[in-house]
mmCIF file of C-alpha atoms in Angstrom:
data_model
loop_
_atom_site.group_PDB
_atom_site.id
_atom_site.type_symbol
_atom_site.label_atom_id
_atom_site.label_comp_id
_atom_site.label_asym_id
_atom_site.label_seq_id
_atom_site.Cartn_x
_atom_site.Cartn_y
_atom_site.Cartn_z
ATOM 1 C CA UNK A 1 43.294 -10.068 -66.233
ATOM 2 C CA UNK A 2 43.362 -12.894 -68.737
ATOM 3 C CA UNK A 3 45.667 -15.613 -67.417
ATOM 4 C CA UNK A 4 47.704 -18.151 -69.337
ATOM 5 C CA UNK A 5 45.417 -20.846 -67.946
ATOM 6 C CA UNK A 6 42.529 -19.199 -69.758
ATOM 7 C CA UNK A 7 44.573 -19.011 -72.947
ATOM 8 C CA UNK A 8 45.399 -22.697 -72.700
ATOM 9 C CA UNK A 9 41.760 -23.550 -72.027
ATOM 10 C CA UNK A 10 40.635 -21.539 -75.040
ATOM 11 C CA UNK A 11 43.227 -23.222 -77.202
ATOM 12 C CA UNK A 12 41.540 -26.642 -77.154
ATOM 13 C CA UNK A 13 43.280 -27.917 -80.192
ATOM 14 C CA UNK A 14 43.073 -24.670 -82.157
ATOM 15 C CA UNK A 15 45.988 -23.675 -84.279
ATOM 16 C CA UNK A 16 48.360 -20.784 -83.955
ATOM 17 C CA UNK A 17 48.048 -17.705 -86.039
ATOM 18 C CA UNK A 18 49.522 -16.831 -89.333
ATOM 19 C CA UNK A 19 48.507 -16.224 -92.921
ATOM 20 C CA UNK A 20 45.373 -17.797 -94.255
ATOM 21 C CA UNK A 21 45.765 -21.027 -96.155
ATOM 22 C CA UNK A 22 44.527 -22.090 -99.532
ATOM 23 C CA UNK A 23 44.886 -25.760 -100.397
ATOM 24 C CA UNK A 24 45.120 -26.156 -104.133
ATOM 25 C CA UNK A 25 44.005 -29.501 -105.480
ATOM 26 C CA UNK A 26 45.342 -29.348 -109.015
ATOM 27 C CA UNK A 27 43.728 -31.986 -111.193
ATOM 28 C CA UNK A 28 44.466 -32.879 -114.761
ATOM 29 C CA UNK A 29 41.656 -32.186 -117.188
ATOM 30 C CA UNK A 30 39.174 -35.026 -117.354
ATOM 31 C CA UNK A 31 38.681 -36.901 -120.590
ATOM 32 C CA UNK A 32 35.456 -35.778 -122.245
ATOM 33 C CA UNK A 33 32.647 -38.256 -121.771
ATOM 34 C CA UNK A 34 31.332 -40.023 -124.815
ATOM 35 C CA UNK A 35 28.371 -38.083 -126.107
ATOM 36 C CA UNK A 36 25.655 -40.725 -126.141
ATOM 37 C CA UNK A 37 21.958 -40.232 -125.809
ATOM 38 C CA UNK A 38 20.689 -42.759 -123.303
ATOM 39 C CA UNK A 39 17.168 -42.169 -124.501
ATOM 40 C CA UNK A 40 17.869 -42.689 -128.187
ATOM 41 C CA UNK A 41 15.195 -44.651 -129.980
ATOM 42 C CA UNK A 42 12.616 -44.360 -127.202
ATOM 43 C CA UNK A 43 9.211 -42.994 -127.925
ATOM 44 C CA UNK A 44 8.633 -41.797 -124.357
ATOM 45 C CA UNK A 45 11.505 -39.679 -122.996
ATOM 46 C CA UNK A 46 10.167 -40.158 -119.457
ATOM 47 C CA UNK A 47 10.580 -43.939 -119.496
ATOM 48 C CA UNK A 48 13.257 -45.149 -117.072
ATOM 49 C CA UNK A 49 14.768 -48.475 -118.053
ATOM 50 C CA UNK A 50 18.353 -48.434 -116.797
ATOM 51 C CA UNK A 51 19.321 -47.292 -113.298
ATOM 52 C CA UNK A 52 22.610 -46.972 -111.445
ATOM 53 C CA UNK A 53 23.172 -46.657 -107.692
ATOM 54 C CA UNK A 54 26.210 -45.271 -105.899
ATOM 55 C CA UNK A 55 27.334 -43.961 -102.509
ATOM 56 C CA UNK A 56 29.015 -40.663 -103.320
ATOM 57 C CA UNK A 57 30.077 -39.973 -99.728
ATOM 58 C CA UNK A 58 31.811 -43.375 -99.626
ATOM 59 C CA UNK A 59 33.669 -42.488 -102.814
ATOM 60 C CA UNK A 60 34.868 -39.137 -101.441
ATOM 61 C CA UNK A 61 35.857 -40.571 -98.057
ATOM 62 C CA UNK A 62 37.833 -43.447 -99.534
ATOM 63 C CA UNK A 63 39.468 -41.728 -102.477
ATOM 64 C CA UNK A 64 43.249 -41.994 -102.230
ATOM 65 C CA UNK A 65 43.671 -38.260 -102.730
ATOM 66 C CA UNK A 66 41.476 -37.580 -99.683
ATOM 67 C CA UNK A 67 44.054 -39.346 -97.547
ATOM 68 C CA UNK A 68 46.795 -37.232 -99.105
ATOM 69 C CA UNK A 69 44.840 -34.061 -98.361
ATOM 70 C CA UNK A 70 44.356 -35.041 -94.725
ATOM 71 C CA UNK A 71 48.032 -35.924 -94.374
ATOM 72 C CA UNK A 72 49.089 -32.571 -95.778
ATOM 73 C CA UNK A 73 46.756 -30.600 -93.534
ATOM 74 C CA UNK A 74 47.713 -32.632 -90.459
ATOM 75 C CA UNK A 75 51.334 -31.778 -91.177
ATOM 76 C CA UNK A 76 50.431 -28.099 -91.355
ATOM 77 C CA UNK A 77 48.511 -28.386 -88.069
ATOM 78 C CA UNK A 78 51.568 -29.879 -86.392
ATOM 79 C CA UNK A 79 53.694 -27.056 -87.763
ATOM 80 C CA UNK A 80 51.316 -24.488 -86.285
ATOM 81 C CA UNK A 81 51.210 -26.340 -82.970
ATOM 82 C CA UNK A 82 54.970 -26.038 -82.729
ATOM 83 C CA UNK A 83 54.792 -22.335 -83.531
ATOM 84 C CA UNK A 84 52.118 -21.855 -80.900
ATOM 85 C CA UNK A 85 54.242 -23.606 -78.277
ATOM 86 C CA UNK A 86 56.870 -20.897 -78.750
ATOM 87 C CA UNK A 87 54.302 -18.094 -78.458
ATOM 88 C CA UNK A 88 52.673 -19.741 -75.461
ATOM 89 C CA UNK A 89 56.000 -19.835 -73.626
ATOM 90 C CA UNK A 90 56.609 -16.204 -74.544
ATOM 91 C CA UNK A 91 53.294 -15.219 -72.988
ATOM 92 C CA UNK A 92 53.959 -17.269 -69.868
ATOM 93 C CA UNK A 93 57.298 -15.529 -69.428
ATOM 94 C CA UNK A 94 55.700 -12.137 -69.936
ATOM 95 C CA UNK A 95 52.992 -12.859 -67.394
ATOM 96 C CA UNK A 96 55.632 -13.926 -64.868
ATOM 97 C CA UNK A 97 57.588 -10.707 -65.473
ATOM 98 C CA UNK A 98 54.475 -8.634 -64.849
ATOM 99 C CA UNK A 99 53.794 -10.409 -61.586
ATOM 100 C CA UNK A 100 57.366 -9.851 -60.429
ATOM 101 C CA UNK A 101 57.254 -6.145 -61.378
ATOM 102 C CA UNK A 102 53.861 -5.521 -59.752
ATOM 103 C CA UNK A 103 55.311 -4.094 -56.539
ATOM 104 C CA UNK A 104 57.890 -2.021 -58.401
ATOM 105 C CA UNK A 105 55.513 -0.162 -60.704
ATOM 106 C CA UNK A 106 53.018 2.546 -60.040
ATOM 107 C CA UNK A 107 49.401 1.605 -60.573
ATOM 108 C CA UNK A 108 49.317 3.603 -63.780
ATOM 109 C CA UNK A 109 52.467 1.991 -65.176
ATOM 110 C CA UNK A 110 51.332 -1.481 -64.165
ATOM 111 C CA UNK A 111 47.888 -1.021 -65.697
ATOM 112 C CA UNK A 112 49.484 0.120 -68.950
ATOM 113 C CA UNK A 113 51.726 -2.972 -69.046
ATOM 114 C CA UNK A 114 48.767 -5.152 -68.194
ATOM 115 C CA UNK A 115 46.696 -3.600 -70.977
ATOM 116 C CA UNK A 116 49.386 -4.347 -73.546
ATOM 117 C CA UNK A 117 49.671 -7.924 -72.326
ATOM 118 C CA UNK A 118 45.930 -8.491 -72.543
ATOM 119 C CA UNK A 119 45.884 -7.060 -76.063
ATOM 120 C CA UNK A 120 48.610 -9.519 -77.039
ATOM 121 C CA UNK A 121 46.653 -12.392 -75.535
ATOM 122 C CA UNK A 122 43.501 -11.357 -77.396
ATOM 123 C CA UNK A 123 45.444 -11.073 -80.652
ATOM 124 C CA UNK A 124 46.838 -14.593 -80.248
ATOM 125 C CA UNK A 125 43.390 -15.997 -79.542
ATOM 126 C CA UNK A 126 41.986 -14.319 -82.660
ATOM 127 C CA UNK A 127 44.840 -15.616 -84.785
ATOM 128 C CA UNK A 128 44.347 -19.134 -83.442
ATOM 129 C CA UNK A 129 40.676 -19.054 -84.419
ATOM 130 C CA UNK A 130 41.482 -17.643 -87.854
ATOM 131 C CA UNK A 131 44.024 -20.391 -88.523
ATOM 132 C CA UNK A 132 41.602 -23.102 -87.509
ATOM 133 C CA UNK A 133 38.951 -21.726 -89.852
ATOM 134 C CA UNK A 134 41.496 -21.364 -92.619
ATOM 135 C CA UNK A 135 42.467 -25.026 -92.414
ATOM 136 C CA UNK A 136 38.815 -26.082 -92.368
ATOM 137 C CA UNK A 137 38.147 -24.010 -95.488
ATOM 138 C CA UNK A 138 41.207 -25.408 -97.221
ATOM 139 C CA UNK A 139 39.978 -28.957 -96.667
ATOM 140 C CA UNK A 140 36.433 -28.118 -97.754
ATOM 141 C CA UNK A 141 37.622 -26.384 -100.925
ATOM 142 C CA UNK A 142 39.676 -29.439 -101.872
ATOM 143 C CA UNK A 143 36.698 -31.705 -101.171
ATOM 144 C CA UNK A 144 34.465 -29.541 -103.356
ATOM 145 C CA UNK A 145 36.877 -29.925 -106.258
ATOM 146 C CA UNK A 146 37.045 -33.652 -105.674
ATOM 147 C CA UNK A 147 33.256 -33.901 -105.615
ATOM 148 C CA UNK A 148 33.034 -31.981 -108.895
ATOM 149 C CA UNK A 149 35.471 -34.412 -110.512
ATOM 150 C CA UNK A 150 33.475 -37.361 -109.173
ATOM 151 C CA UNK A 151 30.307 -35.918 -110.711
ATOM 152 C CA UNK A 152 32.100 -35.680 -114.058
ATOM 153 C CA UNK A 153 33.050 -39.340 -113.783
ATOM 154 C CA UNK A 154 29.506 -40.348 -112.862
ATOM 155 C CA UNK A 155 28.152 -38.407 -115.834
ATOM 156 C CA UNK A 156 30.580 -40.120 -118.179
ATOM 157 C CA UNK A 157 29.849 -43.561 -116.742
ATOM 158 C CA UNK A 158 26.107 -42.993 -117.046
ATOM 159 C CA UNK A 159 26.611 -42.093 -120.689
ATOM 160 C CA UNK A 160 28.759 -45.163 -121.352
ATOM 161 C CA UNK A 161 26.256 -47.520 -119.754
ATOM 162 C CA UNK A 162 23.269 -45.642 -121.120
ATOM 163 C CA UNK A 163 21.809 -45.127 -117.660
ATOM 164 C CA UNK A 164 18.565 -43.187 -117.449
ATOM 165 C CA UNK A 165 18.896 -42.470 -113.724
ATOM 166 C CA UNK A 166 21.650 -42.564 -111.086
ATOM 167 C CA UNK A 167 20.572 -42.685 -107.441
ATOM 168 C CA UNK A 168 22.841 -41.626 -104.594
ATOM 169 C CA UNK A 169 22.794 -44.200 -101.805
ATOM 170 C CA UNK A 170 23.964 -41.791 -99.131
ATOM 171 C CA UNK A 171 25.232 -43.419 -95.927
ATOM 172 C CA UNK A 172 25.846 -40.101 -94.180
ATOM 173 C CA UNK A 173 23.958 -38.761 -91.152
ATOM 174 C CA UNK A 174 20.432 -40.135 -90.903
ATOM 175 C CA UNK A 175 18.748 -36.761 -91.399
ATOM 176 C CA UNK A 176 20.627 -36.169 -94.651
ATOM 177 C CA UNK A 177 20.343 -39.601 -96.214
ATOM 178 C CA UNK A 178 18.817 -40.438 -99.541
ATOM 179 C CA UNK A 179 17.817 -43.979 -98.621
ATOM 180 C CA UNK A 180 17.934 -46.726 -101.226
ATOM 181 C CA UNK A 181 17.174 -49.840 -99.245
ATOM 182 C CA UNK A 182 17.124 -52.636 -101.796
ATOM 183 C CA UNK A 183 18.808 -52.900 -105.178
ATOM 184 C CA UNK A 184 20.616 -55.473 -107.297
ATOM 185 C CA UNK A 185 24.370 -55.314 -106.779
ATOM 186 C CA UNK A 186 24.760 -55.126 -110.549
ATOM 187 C CA UNK A 187 23.302 -51.628 -110.354
ATOM 188 C CA UNK A 188 25.974 -50.436 -107.914
ATOM 189 C CA UNK A 189 28.567 -48.259 -109.664
ATOM 190 C CA UNK A 190 30.289 -47.035 -106.480
ATOM 191 C CA UNK A 191 33.484 -49.067 -106.829
ATOM 192 C CA UNK A 192 33.860 -48.207 -110.509
ATOM 193 C CA UNK A 193 33.476 -44.500 -109.784
ATOM 194 C CA UNK A 194 36.037 -44.768 -106.974
ATOM 195 C CA UNK A 195 38.457 -46.655 -109.229
ATOM 196 C CA UNK A 196 38.220 -44.018 -111.947
ATOM 197 C CA UNK A 197 38.510 -41.169 -109.441
ATOM 198 C CA UNK A 198 41.696 -42.666 -108.002
ATOM 199 C CA UNK A 199 43.102 -43.127 -111.487
ATOM 200 C CA UNK A 200 42.347 -39.539 -112.489
ATOM 201 C CA UNK A 201 43.728 -38.000 -109.291
ATOM 202 C CA UNK A 202 46.790 -40.175 -108.715
ATOM 203 C CA UNK A 203 49.048 -37.416 -110.051
ATOM 204 C CA UNK A 204 47.130 -34.536 -108.494
ATOM 205 C CA UNK A 205 49.355 -31.829 -107.047
ATOM 206 C CA UNK A 206 48.539 -30.752 -103.525
ATOM 207 C CA UNK A 207 49.844 -27.292 -102.705
ATOM 208 C CA UNK A 208 49.172 -25.106 -99.681
ATOM 209 C CA UNK A 209 49.395 -21.402 -100.433
ATOM 210 C CA UNK A 210 49.649 -18.994 -97.523
ATOM 211 C CA UNK A 211 47.807 -15.741 -98.147
ATOM 212 C CA UNK A 212 49.480 -12.858 -96.367
#
């Protein structure tokens, strides 16, 4: 028999069931970048003369809209936690009823009631896992859209400044880093990219759709 203690243990911060979520990050269309050829007038197209450096992960982490996304999803998590509290109490009450009726039911009747209860418990656990994954996907989808917009901004900035190469100074996990150890601060375009990203997403609409 699966007890409520096991349900609570398996919960571990997961979220109660329900329809899957889709977080829509609705961005206004970006202004087209100026069409400039950074290699114009050069005899060797492989010559690199102008370089930019940025930390794209820093930009995505610190973008104002990222904070809005987290706030929205945290609110949805709290909503699901409250819903789960109701279901959890329902299951506790049902388990108590079964224990009280144990001596009054035949083995067959009790086993049938127990089977139904265990199926309900399993269903709740599956729904909790599905909701957790749904929220994770919603956040990742929004981040993917934000990253795509950041890349558009970087492309436009590179065109404006006639940069031949933009290096990503990744400060993420060590195994995933693209390490740029030393560079002139004048080459760093991180703050400018972040500023433009915030400006372009300040009116972004954040909507959570629940897919039935």
